CSV table of C-alpha atoms in Angstrom, one decimal:
chain,number,residue,atom,x,y,z
A,16,UNK,CA,102.5,65.0,111.8
A,17,UNK,CA,100.4,68.0,112.6
A,18,UNK,CA,101.0,70.8,110.2
A,19,UNK,CA,101.6,74.3,111.5
A,20,UNK,CA,101.7,77.6,109.6
A,21,UNK,CA,102.4,81.1,110.8
A,22,UNK,CA,104.1,84.2,109.6
A,23,UNK,CA,105.4,87.7,110.2
A,24,UNK,CA,104.5,90.9,108.3
A,25,UNK,CA,107.3,93.2,107.3
A,26,UNK,CA,105.6,96.4,108.2
A,27,UNK,CA,108.2,97.3,110.8
A,28,UNK,CA,111.1,96.0,112.8
A,29,UNK,CA,110.3,92.9,114.8
A,30,UNK,CA,109.8,93.4,118.5
A,31,UNK,CA,110.1,91.7,121.8
A,32,UNK,CA,106.3,91.1,121.5
A,33,UNK,CA,106.8,89.2,118.3
A,34,UNK,CA,109.5,87.1,119.9
A,35,UNK,CA,107.8,86.3,123.2
A,36,UNK,CA,104.4,86.0,121.7
A,37,UNK,CA,105.3,83.8,118.7
A,38,UNK,CA,108.8,83.3,117.4
A,39,UNK,CA,110.4,81.7,120.4
A,40,UNK,CA,107.6,79.1,120.6
A,41,UNK,CA,108.1,78.4,116.9
A,42,UNK,CA,111.7,77.7,117.4
A,43,UNK,CA,111.5,75.8,120.8
A,44,UNK,CA,108.3,73.9,120.2
A,45,UNK,CA,106.5,73.9,116.8
A,46,UNK,CA,109.4,73.1,114.5
A,47,UNK,CA,110.2,70.0,116.6
A,48,UNK,CA,106.7,68.7,117.1
A,49,UNK,CA,105.1,69.5,113.8
A,50,UNK,CA,105.5,69.8,110.0
A,51,UNK,CA,105.9,73.6,110.3
A,52,UNK,CA,106.0,76.4,107.8
A,53,UNK,CA,107.0,80.0,108.7
A,54,UNK,CA,106.5,82.8,106.2
A,55,UNK,CA,107.4,86.4,105.7
A,56,UNK,CA,104.0,87.6,104.6
A,57,UNK,CA,105.2,90.5,102.4
A,58,UNK,CA,102.0,90.7,100.3
A,59,UNK,CA,100.2,91.8,103.5
A,60,UNK,CA,102.6,94.7,103.8
A,61,UNK,CA,101.2,96.2,100.7
A,62,UNK,CA,97.7,96.9,102.2
A,63,UNK,CA,98.9,100.3,103.6
A,64,UNK,CA,101.1,103.1,102.2
A,65,UNK,CA,104.6,101.8,102.0
A,66,UNK,CA,108.0,102.4,100.6
A,67,UNK,CA,109.0,99.6,98.2
A,68,UNK,CA,112.7,99.6,99.2
A,69,UNK,CA,111.8,99.5,102.9
A,70,UNK,CA,109.4,96.5,102.4
A,71,UNK,CA,112.3,94.6,100.7
A,72,UNK,CA,114.7,95.5,103.5
A,73,UNK,CA,112.3,94.6,106.3
A,74,UNK,CA,111.4,91.3,104.5
A,75,UNK,CA,115.1,90.3,104.4
A,76,UNK,CA,115.6,91.4,108.0
A,77,UNK,CA,112.5,89.5,109.1
A,78,UNK,CA,113.7,86.3,107.4
A,79,UNK,CA,117.1,86.7,108.9
A,80,UNK,CA,115.6,87.2,112.4
A,81,UNK,CA,113.4,84.1,112.0
A,82,UNK,CA,116.6,82.1,111.4
A,83,UNK,CA,118.4,83.9,114.2
A,84,UNK,CA,115.6,83.1,116.6
A,85,UNK,CA,116.4,79.4,116.1
A,86,UNK,CA,114.3,78.2,113.2
A,87,UNK,CA,116.2,75.4,111.5
A,88,UNK,CA,115.6,74.9,107.7
A,89,UNK,CA,116.4,71.2,108.3
A,90,UNK,CA,113.4,71.0,110.6
A,91,UNK,CA,110.9,73.5,109.1
A,92,UNK,CA,110.1,75.5,106.0
A,93,UNK,CA,111.1,79.2,105.9
A,94,UNK,CA,110.1,81.3,102.9
A,95,UNK,CA,108.7,84.5,101.6
A,96,UNK,CA,104.9,84.6,100.7
A,97,UNK,CA,105.3,86.4,97.3
A,98,UNK,CA,107.7,83.7,96.2
A,99,UNK,CA,104.9,81.2,96.1
A,100,UNK,CA,102.2,82.1,93.6
A,101,UNK,CA,99.7,79.7,95.2
A,102,UNK,CA,98.9,82.2,97.9
A,103,UNK,CA,97.5,84.8,95.4
A,104,UNK,CA,95.9,82.1,93.3
A,105,UNK,CA,93.9,80.7,96.2
A,106,UNK,CA,93.1,84.1,97.6
A,107,UNK,CA,90.9,85.0,94.7
A,108,UNK,CA,88.9,81.8,94.9
A,109,UNK,CA,88.3,82.4,98.6
A,110,UNK,CA,87.1,86.0,97.8
A,111,UNK,CA,84.5,84.2,95.7
A,112,UNK,CA,83.4,82.3,98.8
A,113,UNK,CA,83.6,85.1,101.4
A,114,UNK,CA,81.0,87.9,101.8
A,115,UNK,CA,81.3,91.6,102.0
A,116,UNK,CA,79.7,91.6,105.5
A,117,UNK,CA,82.3,89.2,106.9
A,118,UNK,CA,85.1,91.4,105.7
A,119,UNK,CA,83.6,94.6,107.1
A,120,UNK,CA,83.2,93.0,110.5
A,121,UNK,CA,86.9,92.3,110.9
A,122,UNK,CA,88.1,94.4,113.9
A,123,UNK,CA,91.4,95.6,112.4
A,124,UNK,CA,89.7,96.8,109.2
A,125,UNK,CA,87.0,98.6,111.2
A,126,UNK,CA,89.6,100.3,113.4
A,127,UNK,CA,91.9,101.4,110.6
A,128,UNK,CA,89.1,102.5,108.3
A,129,UNK,CA,87.6,104.6,111.1
A,130,UNK,CA,91.0,106.3,111.7
A,131,UNK,CA,91.4,107.1,108.0
A,132,UNK,CA,87.8,108.5,107.7
A,133,UNK,CA,88.7,110.8,110.6
A,134,UNK,CA,91.6,112.1,108.5
A,135,UNK,CA,89.4,112.6,105.5
A,136,UNK,CA,90.9,109.6,103.6
A,137,UNK,CA,90.1,106.0,102.8
A,138,UNK,CA,91.9,102.7,103.1
A,139,UNK,CA,93.0,100.4,100.3
A,140,UNK,CA,90.7,97.7,99.0
A,141,UNK,CA,93.4,95.2,99.9
A,142,UNK,CA,93.0,96.1,103.6
A,143,UNK,CA,89.4,95.0,103.4
A,144,UNK,CA,90.2,91.7,101.7
A,145,UNK,CA,93.5,90.8,103.3
A,146,UNK,CA,91.9,88.4,105.8
A,147,UNK,CA,91.0,86.3,102.8
A,148,UNK,CA,94.7,86.3,101.7
A,149,UNK,CA,95.6,85.2,105.2
A,150,UNK,CA,93.1,82.4,104.9
A,151,UNK,CA,94.7,81.4,101.7
A,152,UNK,CA,98.1,81.4,103.4
A,153,UNK,CA,96.8,78.9,105.9
A,154,UNK,CA,94.5,76.7,103.8
A,155,UNK,CA,96.9,76.2,100.9
A,156,UNK,CA,99.1,73.9,103.1
A,157,UNK,CA,96.5,71.8,104.8
A,158,UNK,CA,97.3,73.5,108.0
A,159,UNK,CA,96.1,71.9,111.2
A,160,UNK,CA,97.2,74.6,113.8
A,161,UNK,CA,97.9,78.3,113.5
A,162,UNK,CA,99.8,79.7,116.5
A,163,UNK,CA,98.5,83.3,116.9
A,164,UNK,CA,98.1,86.1,119.4
A,165,UNK,CA,94.8,87.2,120.7
A,166,UNK,CA,94.5,89.9,118.0
A,167,UNK,CA,94.6,87.4,115.2
A,168,UNK,CA,92.1,84.9,116.5
A,169,UNK,CA,89.2,86.5,114.6
A,170,UNK,CA,91.1,85.9,111.3
A,171,UNK,CA,91.6,82.2,112.1
A,172,UNK,CA,87.9,81.9,112.8
A,173,UNK,CA,87.2,83.4,109.4
A,174,UNK,CA,89.6,80.9,107.8
A,175,UNK,CA,87.7,78.1,109.4
A,176,UNK,CA,84.4,79.4,108.2
A,177,UNK,CA,85.7,79.8,104.6
A,178,UNK,CA,87.2,76.3,104.6
A,179,UNK,CA,83.9,74.8,105.9
A,180,UNK,CA,81.8,76.7,103.3
A,181,UNK,CA,84.1,75.8,100.4
A,182,UNK,CA,84.0,72.1,101.4
A,183,UNK,CA,80.2,72.1,101.7
A,184,UNK,CA,79.6,73.9,98.4
A,185,UNK,CA,82.3,72.3,96.2
A,186,UNK,CA,83.4,69.1,97.9
A,187,UNK,CA,86.0,68.4,100.6
A,188,UNK,CA,89.2,70.3,99.7
A,189,UNK,CA,90.6,72.0,102.8
A,190,UNK,CA,91.6,71.0,106.3
A,191,UNK,CA,89.7,73.1,108.8
A,192,UNK,CA,92.5,74.6,111.0
A,193,UNK,CA,92.4,75.7,114.7
A,194,UNK,CA,94.1,78.5,116.5
A,195,UNK,CA,96.6,77.8,119.3
A,196,UNK,CA,97.9,80.3,121.8
A,197,UNK,CA,101.1,80.4,124.0
A,198,UNK,CA,100.6,80.2,127.7
A,199,UNK,CA,102.4,83.3,128.8
A,200,UNK,CA,102.9,86.7,127.1
A,201,UNK,CA,100.6,86.0,124.2
A,202,UNK,CA,100.2,89.7,123.9
A,203,UNK,CA,103.1,91.9,125.1
A,204,UNK,CA,101.9,95.4,125.6
A,205,UNK,CA,103.5,98.8,124.8
A,206,UNK,CA,105.7,99.9,127.7
A,207,UNK,CA,104.3,103.5,127.6
A,208,UNK,CA,100.7,102.5,126.8
A,209,UNK,CA,100.2,99.2,128.6
A,210,UNK,CA,96.7,98.9,127.3
A,211,UNK,CA,97.9,98.8,123.7
A,212,UNK,CA,99.9,96.0,122.0
A,213,UNK,CA,103.6,96.4,121.4
A,214,UNK,CA,103.3,96.8,117.7
A,215,UNK,CA,106.2,96.7,115.2
A,216,UNK,CA,104.6,99.4,113.1
A,217,UNK,CA,105.3,101.9,115.8
A,218,UNK,CA,108.7,102.8,114.3
A,219,UNK,CA,109.6,105.3,117.0
A,220,UNK,CA,108.8,105.7,120.6
A,221,UNK,CA,110.1,104.4,124.0
A,222,UNK,CA,107.3,101.9,124.4
A,223,UNK,CA,108.6,99.3,121.9
A,224,UNK,CA,111.6,97.0,122.4
A,225,UNK,CA,113.0,95.9,119.1
A,226,UNK,CA,114.8,92.6,118.7
A,227,UNK,CA,117.9,94.4,117.4
A,228,UNK,CA,117.9,97.2,120.1
A,229,UNK,CA,121.3,97.7,121.8
A,230,UNK,CA,121.4,96.6,125.5
A,231,UNK,CA,121.5,100.3,126.7
A,232,UNK,CA,118.4,101.1,124.6
A,233,UNK,CA,116.5,98.1,126.0
A,234,UNK,CA,117.5,99.1,129.6
A,235,UNK,CA,116.5,102.7,129.1
A,236,UNK,CA,113.1,101.8,127.6
A,237,UNK,CA,112.2,99.3,130.4
A,238,UNK,CA,113.4,101.5,133.2
A,239,UNK,CA,111.2,104.3,131.8
A,240,UNK,CA,108.2,101.9,131.4
A,241,UNK,CA,104.8,103.3,132.6
A,242,UNK,CA,103.7,101.8,135.9
A,243,UNK,CA,100.5,102.4,137.9
A,244,UNK,CA,99.4,104.4,140.9
A,245,UNK,CA,100.3,102.8,144.2
A,246,UNK,CA,103.5,101.0,145.2
A,247,UNK,CA,102.5,97.4,145.5
A,248,UNK,CA,103.9,95.1,142.9
A,249,UNK,CA,100.8,93.0,142.1
A,250,UNK,CA,99.8,91.1,139.0
A,251,UNK,CA,96.4,92.4,138.0
A,252,UNK,CA,96.1,93.2,134.3
A,253,UNK,CA,92.8,95.0,134.7
A,254,UNK,CA,93.7,97.3,137.5
A,255,UNK,CA,97.5,97.4,137.2
A,256,UNK,CA,98.2,97.0,133.4
A,257,UNK,CA,101.7,98.6,133.6
A,258,UNK,CA,103.2,96.5,136.3
A,259,UNK,CA,101.4,93.5,135.0
A,260,UNK,CA,103.0,93.9,131.6
A,261,UNK,CA,106.4,94.0,133.2
A,262,UNK,CA,105.7,90.9,135.2
A,263,UNK,CA,104.4,89.0,132.1
A,264,UNK,CA,107.6,90.0,130.2
A,265,UNK,CA,109.8,88.9,133.1
A,266,UNK,CA,107.8,85.7,133.6
A,267,UNK,CA,108.1,84.8,129.9
A,268,UNK,CA,111.9,85.4,129.9
A,269,UNK,CA,112.4,83.2,133.0
A,270,UNK,CA,109.7,80.6,132.4
A,271,UNK,CA,108.0,81.7,135.6
A,272,UNK,CA,104.4,82.6,136.7
A,273,UNK,CA,103.7,86.4,136.6
A,274,UNK,CA,101.5,86.3,139.7
A,275,UNK,CA,104.1,84.5,141.8
A,276,UNK,CA,106.8,86.9,140.6
A,277,UNK,CA,104.7,89.8,141.8
A,278,UNK,CA,105.0,88.7,145.4
A,279,UNK,CA,108.8,88.7,145.2
A,280,UNK,CA,109.2,92.5,144.6
A,281,UNK,CA,108.8,95.4,147.0
A,282,UNK,CA,109.4,98.2,144.4
A,283,UNK,CA,108.8,99.0,140.8
A,284,UNK,CA,112.5,99.9,140.4
A,285,UNK,CA,113.7,96.5,141.3
A,286,UNK,CA,111.2,94.8,139.0
A,287,UNK,CA,112.2,97.1,136.1
A,288,UNK,CA,115.9,96.4,136.6
A,289,UNK,CA,115.4,92.6,136.7
A,290,UNK,CA,113.1,92.7,133.7
A,291,UNK,CA,115.6,94.8,131.7
A,292,UNK,CA,118.5,92.4,132.4
A,293,UNK,CA,116.3,89.4,131.6
A,294,UNK,CA,115.3,90.9,128.3
A,295,UNK,CA,118.9,91.8,127.4
A,296,UNK,CA,120.1,88.3,128.1
A,297,UNK,CA,117.2,86.8,126.2
A,298,UNK,CA,118.0,88.8,123.1
A,299,UNK,CA,121.7,88.5,123.2
A,300,UNK,CA,122.0,85.1,121.4
A,301,UNK,CA,119.4,86.2,118.8
A,302,UNK,CA,121.4,89.3,118.0
A,303,UNK,CA,124.7,87.4,117.8
A,304,UNK,CA,123.2,84.9,115.4
A,305,UNK,CA,121.6,87.7,113.3
A,306,UNK,CA,125.0,89.4,113.0
A,307,UNK,CA,126.6,86.1,111.8
A,308,UNK,CA,123.8,85.6,109.2
A,309,UNK,CA,124.1,89.1,107.9
A,310,UNK,CA,127.7,88.4,107.2
A,311,UNK,CA,126.6,85.5,104.9
A,312,UNK,CA,123.6,86.8,102.9
A,313,UNK,CA,123.9,84.0,100.3
A,314,UNK,CA,123.0,81.5,103.0
A,315,UNK,CA,119.8,83.3,103.8
A,316,UNK,CA,118.9,83.7,100.1
A,317,UNK,CA,119.5,79.9,99.7
A,318,UNK,CA,117.2,79.1,102.6
A,319,UNK,CA,114.4,81.2,101.2
A,320,UNK,CA,114.9,79.8,97.7
A,321,UNK,CA,114.7,76.2,98.9
A,322,UNK,CA,111.9,77.0,101.3
A,323,UNK,CA,109.8,78.6,98.5
A,324,UNK,CA,110.4,75.5,96.3
A,325,UNK,CA,109.3,73.2,99.1
A,326,UNK,CA,106.3,75.3,100.0
A,327,UNK,CA,105.2,75.5,96.3
A,328,UNK,CA,105.4,71.7,96.1
A,329,UNK,CA,103.2,71.4,99.1
A,330,UNK,CA,100.6,74.0,98.1
A,331,UNK,CA,100.2,73.5,94.4
A,332,UNK,CA,98.2,70.2,94.5
A,333,UNK,CA,95.7,71.5,96.9
A,334,UNK,CA,95.2,74.8,95.1
A,335,UNK,CA,94.9,73.0,91.8
A,336,UNK,CA,92.3,70.8,93.4
A,337,UNK,CA,90.4,73.9,94.6
A,338,UNK,CA,90.4,75.3,91.0
A,339,UNK,CA,88.9,72.1,89.7
A,340,UNK,CA,86.4,71.9,92.5
A,341,UNK,CA,85.1,75.4,92.0
A,342,UNK,CA,84.5,74.9,88.3
A,343,UNK,CA,87.5,76.2,86.5
A,344,UNK,CA,88.7,74.5,83.3
A,345,UNK,CA,92.1,72.8,83.8
A,346,UNK,CA,95.0,74.2,81.9
A,347,UNK,CA,96.5,72.2,79.0
């Protein structure tokens, strides 16, 4: 079977964008059609200032929401990145293959480093090198496909480059993966800033719908969503980003086409109302399953423990082979 790997970073509460852009596809499609691994990539959360207790809480919440979204540990592997040492082991080898120039060209690093310089500060070294850790996450498992949003495509391309380079220098060791993208709502935008992604690190603000938001909060946020000048409900992401974002969200909830939906509305208010109700109904079963899982924490802990053992068993032979290939002396 095709092997799929993807993950979520516990730097904030998971959002509607995480669900529509990735998690729903993982549950509905990937775990049924592939040998799929889904990971809470907690080591990536350490690349910025963080509160240790909060990272632990968000890691548990993210794992619970992955299961609540429909991931079945009988069909896929769900685990926490730091529970499998092979990620860090392989990351250093790949740092010895990557170049400084490649790292500094990464868009997210450039943007975050520029913001910190404006404040008179600097970013952590791990922020520069974390795309290599992401490559290790993927390559350790012989991954064929990586379902990602548009903002992560560059990192998958780096992963491909590192795999090819390692294979050419040291002998064929890694599968060269490819990125895959969902058809609709690959990138859900902020309701108040529709030219910016709906990011889970935005801990406050009316532009982000979180998976655990109460129905009244969801309704309020969507009814107050930023729209565009003019009154026509038209799907045009370039000219009408606000209304187009709402149409994409509604289309993703209903399995419809956003352009076709645009022709069915005569007012922004009606579109917002229908979008709010569609999102509430979409999230209802996820929230109900999350509540049940929270009442049985030992079950979630068991899933993560068994998932890590399974992931470790899959990753270790390939990482050990990489250590041998690059010239390191085998232990004992």
